[in-house]
Short mmCIF file of C-alpha atoms in Angstrom, two decimals:
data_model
loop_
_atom_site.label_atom_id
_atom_site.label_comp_id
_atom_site.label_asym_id
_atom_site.label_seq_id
_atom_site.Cartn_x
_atom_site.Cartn_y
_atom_site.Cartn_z
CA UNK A 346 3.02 -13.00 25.03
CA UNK A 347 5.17 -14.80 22.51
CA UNK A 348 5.07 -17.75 20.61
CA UNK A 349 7.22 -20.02 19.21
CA UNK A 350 7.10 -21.27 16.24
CA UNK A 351 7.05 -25.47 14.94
CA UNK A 352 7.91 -24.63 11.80
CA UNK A 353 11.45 -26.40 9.86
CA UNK A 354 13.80 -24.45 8.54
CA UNK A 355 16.63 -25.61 5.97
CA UNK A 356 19.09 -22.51 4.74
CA UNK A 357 20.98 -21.54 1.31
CA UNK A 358 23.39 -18.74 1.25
CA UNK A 359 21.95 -15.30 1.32
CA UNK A 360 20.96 -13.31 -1.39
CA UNK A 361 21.02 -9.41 -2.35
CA UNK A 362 18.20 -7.88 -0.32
CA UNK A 363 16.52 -10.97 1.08
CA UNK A 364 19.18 -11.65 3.43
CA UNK A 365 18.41 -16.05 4.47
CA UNK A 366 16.31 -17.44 2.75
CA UNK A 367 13.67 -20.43 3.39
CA UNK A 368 13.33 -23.53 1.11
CA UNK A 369 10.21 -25.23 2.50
CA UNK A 370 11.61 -29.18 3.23
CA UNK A 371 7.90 -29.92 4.44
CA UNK A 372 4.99 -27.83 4.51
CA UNK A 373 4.98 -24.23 6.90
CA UNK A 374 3.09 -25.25 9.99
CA UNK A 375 3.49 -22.13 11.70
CA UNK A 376 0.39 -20.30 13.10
CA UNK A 377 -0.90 -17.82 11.26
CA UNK A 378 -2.72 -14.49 13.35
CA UNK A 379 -4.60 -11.54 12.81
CA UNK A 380 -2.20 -8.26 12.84
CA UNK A 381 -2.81 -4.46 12.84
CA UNK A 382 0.61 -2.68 11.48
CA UNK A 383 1.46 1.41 10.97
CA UNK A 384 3.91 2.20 7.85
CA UNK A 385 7.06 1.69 9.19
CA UNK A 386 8.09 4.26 6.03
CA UNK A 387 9.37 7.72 5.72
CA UNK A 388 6.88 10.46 5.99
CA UNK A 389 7.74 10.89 2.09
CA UNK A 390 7.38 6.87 0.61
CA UNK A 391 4.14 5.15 -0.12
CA UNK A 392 3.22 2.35 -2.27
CA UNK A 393 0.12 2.10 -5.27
CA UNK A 394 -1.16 -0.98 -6.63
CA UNK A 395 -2.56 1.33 -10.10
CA UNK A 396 -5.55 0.21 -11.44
CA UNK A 397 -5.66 -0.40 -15.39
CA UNK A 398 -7.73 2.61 -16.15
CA UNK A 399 -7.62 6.14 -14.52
CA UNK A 400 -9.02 9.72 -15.62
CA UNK A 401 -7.00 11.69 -17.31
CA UNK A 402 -4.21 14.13 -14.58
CA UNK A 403 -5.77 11.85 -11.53
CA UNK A 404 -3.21 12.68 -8.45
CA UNK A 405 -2.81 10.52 -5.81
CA UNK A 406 -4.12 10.80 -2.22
CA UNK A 407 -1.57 9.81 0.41
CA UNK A 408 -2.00 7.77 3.46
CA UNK A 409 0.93 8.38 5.59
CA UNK A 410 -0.61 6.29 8.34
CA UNK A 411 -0.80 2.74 5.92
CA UNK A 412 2.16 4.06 3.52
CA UNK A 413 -0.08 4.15 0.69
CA UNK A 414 -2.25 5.63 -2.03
CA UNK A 415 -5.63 5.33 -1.03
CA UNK A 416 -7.14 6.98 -3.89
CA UNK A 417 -6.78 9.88 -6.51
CA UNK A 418 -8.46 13.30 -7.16
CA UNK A 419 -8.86 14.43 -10.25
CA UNK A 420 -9.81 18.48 -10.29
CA UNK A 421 -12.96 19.39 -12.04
CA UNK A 422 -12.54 23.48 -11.07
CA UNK A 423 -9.75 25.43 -8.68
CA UNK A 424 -11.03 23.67 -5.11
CA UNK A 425 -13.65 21.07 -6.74
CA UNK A 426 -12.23 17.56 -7.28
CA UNK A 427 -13.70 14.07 -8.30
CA UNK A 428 -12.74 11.62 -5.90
CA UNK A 429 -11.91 7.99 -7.41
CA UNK A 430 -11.25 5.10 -5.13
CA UNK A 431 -7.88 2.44 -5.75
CA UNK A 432 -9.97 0.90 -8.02
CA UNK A 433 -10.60 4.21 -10.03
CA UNK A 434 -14.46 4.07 -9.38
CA UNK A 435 -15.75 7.22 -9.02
CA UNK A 436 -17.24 8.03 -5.65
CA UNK A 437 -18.06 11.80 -4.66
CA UNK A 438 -17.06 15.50 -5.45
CA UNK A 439 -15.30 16.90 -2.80
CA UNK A 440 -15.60 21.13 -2.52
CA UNK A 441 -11.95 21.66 -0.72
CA UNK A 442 -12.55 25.35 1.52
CA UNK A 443 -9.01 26.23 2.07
CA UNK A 444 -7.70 26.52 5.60
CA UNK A 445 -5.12 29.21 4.52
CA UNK A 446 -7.30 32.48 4.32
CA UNK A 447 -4.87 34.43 2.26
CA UNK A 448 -3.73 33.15 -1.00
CA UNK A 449 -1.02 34.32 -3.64
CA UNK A 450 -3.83 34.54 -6.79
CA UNK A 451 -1.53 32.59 -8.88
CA UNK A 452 -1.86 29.72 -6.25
CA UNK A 453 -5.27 29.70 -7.63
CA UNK A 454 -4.80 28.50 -10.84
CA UNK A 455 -1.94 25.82 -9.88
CA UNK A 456 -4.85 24.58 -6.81
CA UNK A 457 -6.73 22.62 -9.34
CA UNK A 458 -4.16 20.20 -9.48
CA UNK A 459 -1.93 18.12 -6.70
CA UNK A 460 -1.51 15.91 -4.25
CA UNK A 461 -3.41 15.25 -1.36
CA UNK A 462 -1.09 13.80 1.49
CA UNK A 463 -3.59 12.51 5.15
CA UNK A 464 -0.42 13.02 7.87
CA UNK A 465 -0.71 10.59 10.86
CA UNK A 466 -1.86 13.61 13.22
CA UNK A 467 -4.86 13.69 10.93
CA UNK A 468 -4.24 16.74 8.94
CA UNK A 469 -4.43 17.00 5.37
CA UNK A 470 -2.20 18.94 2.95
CA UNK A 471 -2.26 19.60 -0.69
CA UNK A 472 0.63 19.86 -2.51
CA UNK A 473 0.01 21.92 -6.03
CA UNK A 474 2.54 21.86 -8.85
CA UNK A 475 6.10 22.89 -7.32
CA UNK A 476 5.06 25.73 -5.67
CA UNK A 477 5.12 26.14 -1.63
CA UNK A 478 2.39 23.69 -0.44
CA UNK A 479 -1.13 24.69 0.16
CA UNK A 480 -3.04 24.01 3.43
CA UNK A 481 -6.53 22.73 2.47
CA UNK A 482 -8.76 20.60 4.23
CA UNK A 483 -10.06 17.07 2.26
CA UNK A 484 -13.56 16.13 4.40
CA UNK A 485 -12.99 13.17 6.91
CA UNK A 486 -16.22 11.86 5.04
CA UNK A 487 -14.21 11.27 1.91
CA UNK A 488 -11.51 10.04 4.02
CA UNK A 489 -13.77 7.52 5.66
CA UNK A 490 -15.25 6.62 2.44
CA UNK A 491 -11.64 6.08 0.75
CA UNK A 492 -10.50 3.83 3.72
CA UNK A 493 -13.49 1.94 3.95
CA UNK A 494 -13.64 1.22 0.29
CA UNK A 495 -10.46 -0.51 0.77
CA UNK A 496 -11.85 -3.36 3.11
CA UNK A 497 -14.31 -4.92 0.29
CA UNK A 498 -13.61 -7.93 -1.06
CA UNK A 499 -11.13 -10.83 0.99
CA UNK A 500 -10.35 -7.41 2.84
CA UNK A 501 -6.58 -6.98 4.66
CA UNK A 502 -8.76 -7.58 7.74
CA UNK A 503 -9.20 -11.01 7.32
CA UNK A 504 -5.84 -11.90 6.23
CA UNK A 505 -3.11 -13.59 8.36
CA UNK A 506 0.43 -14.07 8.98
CA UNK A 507 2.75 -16.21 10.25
CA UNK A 508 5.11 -14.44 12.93
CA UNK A 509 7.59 -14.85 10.73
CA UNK A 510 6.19 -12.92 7.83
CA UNK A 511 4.79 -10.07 10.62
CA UNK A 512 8.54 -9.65 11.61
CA UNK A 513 9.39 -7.98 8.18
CA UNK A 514 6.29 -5.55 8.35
CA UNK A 515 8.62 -3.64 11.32
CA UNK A 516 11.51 -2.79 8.89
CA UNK A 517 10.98 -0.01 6.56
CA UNK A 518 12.91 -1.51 3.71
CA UNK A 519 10.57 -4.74 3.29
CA UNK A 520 7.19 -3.46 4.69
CA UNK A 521 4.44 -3.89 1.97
CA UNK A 522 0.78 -2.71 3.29
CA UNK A 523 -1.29 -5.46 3.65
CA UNK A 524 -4.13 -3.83 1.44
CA UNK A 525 -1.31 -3.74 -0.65
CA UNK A 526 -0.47 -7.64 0.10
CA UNK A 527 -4.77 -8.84 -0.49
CA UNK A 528 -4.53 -6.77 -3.63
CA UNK A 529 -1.84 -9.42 -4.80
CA UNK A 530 -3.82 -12.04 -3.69
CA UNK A 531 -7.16 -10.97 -5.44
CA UNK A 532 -5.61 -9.34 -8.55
CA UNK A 533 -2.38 -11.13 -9.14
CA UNK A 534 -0.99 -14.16 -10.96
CA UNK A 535 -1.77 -17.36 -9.15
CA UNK A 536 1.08 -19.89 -9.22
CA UNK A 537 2.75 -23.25 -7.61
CA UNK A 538 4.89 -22.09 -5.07
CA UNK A 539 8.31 -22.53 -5.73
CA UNK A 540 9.21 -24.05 -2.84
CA UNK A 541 6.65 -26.75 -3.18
CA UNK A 542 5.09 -26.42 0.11
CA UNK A 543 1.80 -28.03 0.64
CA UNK A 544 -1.49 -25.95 0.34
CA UNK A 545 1.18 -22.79 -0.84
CA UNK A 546 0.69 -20.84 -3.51
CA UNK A 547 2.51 -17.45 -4.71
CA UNK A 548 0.93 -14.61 -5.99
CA UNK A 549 2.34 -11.88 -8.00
CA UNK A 550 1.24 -8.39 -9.02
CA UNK A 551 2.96 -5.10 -9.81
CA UNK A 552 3.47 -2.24 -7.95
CA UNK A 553 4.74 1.27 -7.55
CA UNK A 554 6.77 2.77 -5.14
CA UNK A 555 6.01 6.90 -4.55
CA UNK A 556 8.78 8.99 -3.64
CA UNK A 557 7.04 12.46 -2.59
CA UNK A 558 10.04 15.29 -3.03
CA UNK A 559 9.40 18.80 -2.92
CA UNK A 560 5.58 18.76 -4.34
CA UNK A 561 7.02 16.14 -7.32
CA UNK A 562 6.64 12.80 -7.09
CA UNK A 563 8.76 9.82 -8.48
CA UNK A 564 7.54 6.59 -9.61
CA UNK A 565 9.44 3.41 -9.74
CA UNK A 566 7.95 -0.28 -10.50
CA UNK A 567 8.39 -3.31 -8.60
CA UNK A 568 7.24 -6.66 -8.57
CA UNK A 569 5.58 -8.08 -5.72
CA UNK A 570 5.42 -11.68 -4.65
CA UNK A 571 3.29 -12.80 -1.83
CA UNK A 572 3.13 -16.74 -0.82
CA UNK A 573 0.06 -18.21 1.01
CA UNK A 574 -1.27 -20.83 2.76
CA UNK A 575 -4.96 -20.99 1.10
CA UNK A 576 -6.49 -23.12 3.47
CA UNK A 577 -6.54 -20.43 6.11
CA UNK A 578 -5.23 -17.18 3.66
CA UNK A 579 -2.37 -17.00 6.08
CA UNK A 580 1.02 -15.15 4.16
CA UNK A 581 3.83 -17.07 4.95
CA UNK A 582 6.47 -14.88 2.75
CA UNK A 583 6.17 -11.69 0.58
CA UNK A 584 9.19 -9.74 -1.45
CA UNK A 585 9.61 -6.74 -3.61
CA UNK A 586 12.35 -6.52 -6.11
CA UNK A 587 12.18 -4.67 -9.62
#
């Protein structure tokens, strides 16, 4: 079923990566709903929202379903790692059997650290060093426990959007997770919107985009800007740039 929108709309010329733009003339009256997206990414980009302290050599674990980190491991011992959630609060060891039964012994040593990356199928791979990847399996407990720590709070859940805003969430070069998108709105700077809309406000907080390449992975730093409606926590605009 679709639904149009009674929202008005007054234009400038487009700009580099944002293609037209809205200047709010009166306040956004569109509808704002409740919506359940999959990373619209490449199997090898994912986003982190870092949080201001971390253990020392913690690696990221990889949601490829969301596009994002959803935690780190930090290796205590070859196959024994502390799991941390976004926040970097420590929540469990996690004893890693391997599913590959035979193993070059120098894989041994490079095992304690890496990458964990959860594929959409479900299965988990760790990627040590920049070696050939090693098969091991991460416990759907700690999985469970890693996604679920990531609804607390004003949770992604209970966050809306205006059709308008859901549209970009389809095209892999604005898509933004919306855990990603609450984290802004919990963590971030809280500002007048710049549009002057009424009951708006934008919300900024910096990011990092992952580039997984052959077992290395590239950071680069963006800014994010979300804008909401507060009265119903309904995002009505959100952009990347760095």
């Amino acid at each position: 079923m679709s639904y149009r929108s009674d929202i008005q709309w007054y234009y400038k010329q487009p700009v580099e990566n944002e293609g037209t733009m809205m200047i709010a003339g009166t306040a956004t009256k569109e509808p704002g709903r409740n919506y359940t997206f999959q990373s619209p990414l490449p199997a090898d980009v994912f986003f982190e929202v870092r949080p201001r302290t971390l253990p020392h050599n913690a690696q990221p674990v990889l949601d490829e379903t969301s596009g994002m980190c959803i935690g780190y491991s930090v290796a205590q011992a070859p196959g024994l790692w502390q799991i941390y959630d976004t926040r970097g609060h420590f929540l469990r060891l996690e004893e890693a059997p391997l599913e590959t039964p035979l193993i070059d012994p120098t894989d041994i040593a490079l095992i304690a650290f890496g990458v964990f990356r959860i594929f959409r199928a479900g299965r988990v791979l760790f990627e040590a060093g920049t070696r050939s990847a090693v098969s091991a399996k991460l416990s759907q407990a700690t999985i469970m426990f890693l996604r679920a720590r990531l609804k607390t709070g004003l949770s992604a859940r209970n966050i809306k959007m205006t059709e308008t805003a859901a549209r970009h969430m389809y095209e892999p070069g604005r898509y933004v997770p919306l855990h990603i998108q609450e984290k802004a709105i919990r963590y971030g700077r809280r500002m007048a919107d710049p549009r002057n809309g009424e009951g708006m406000f934008r919300y900024e907080t910096e990011m990092y985009k992952l580039n997984r390449k052959r077992n290395v992975t590239e950071y680069k730093k963006y800014t994010l800007e979300v804008v909401v409606r507060e009265s119903d926590w309904t995002i009505t605009h959100f952009k990347y740039f760095d």
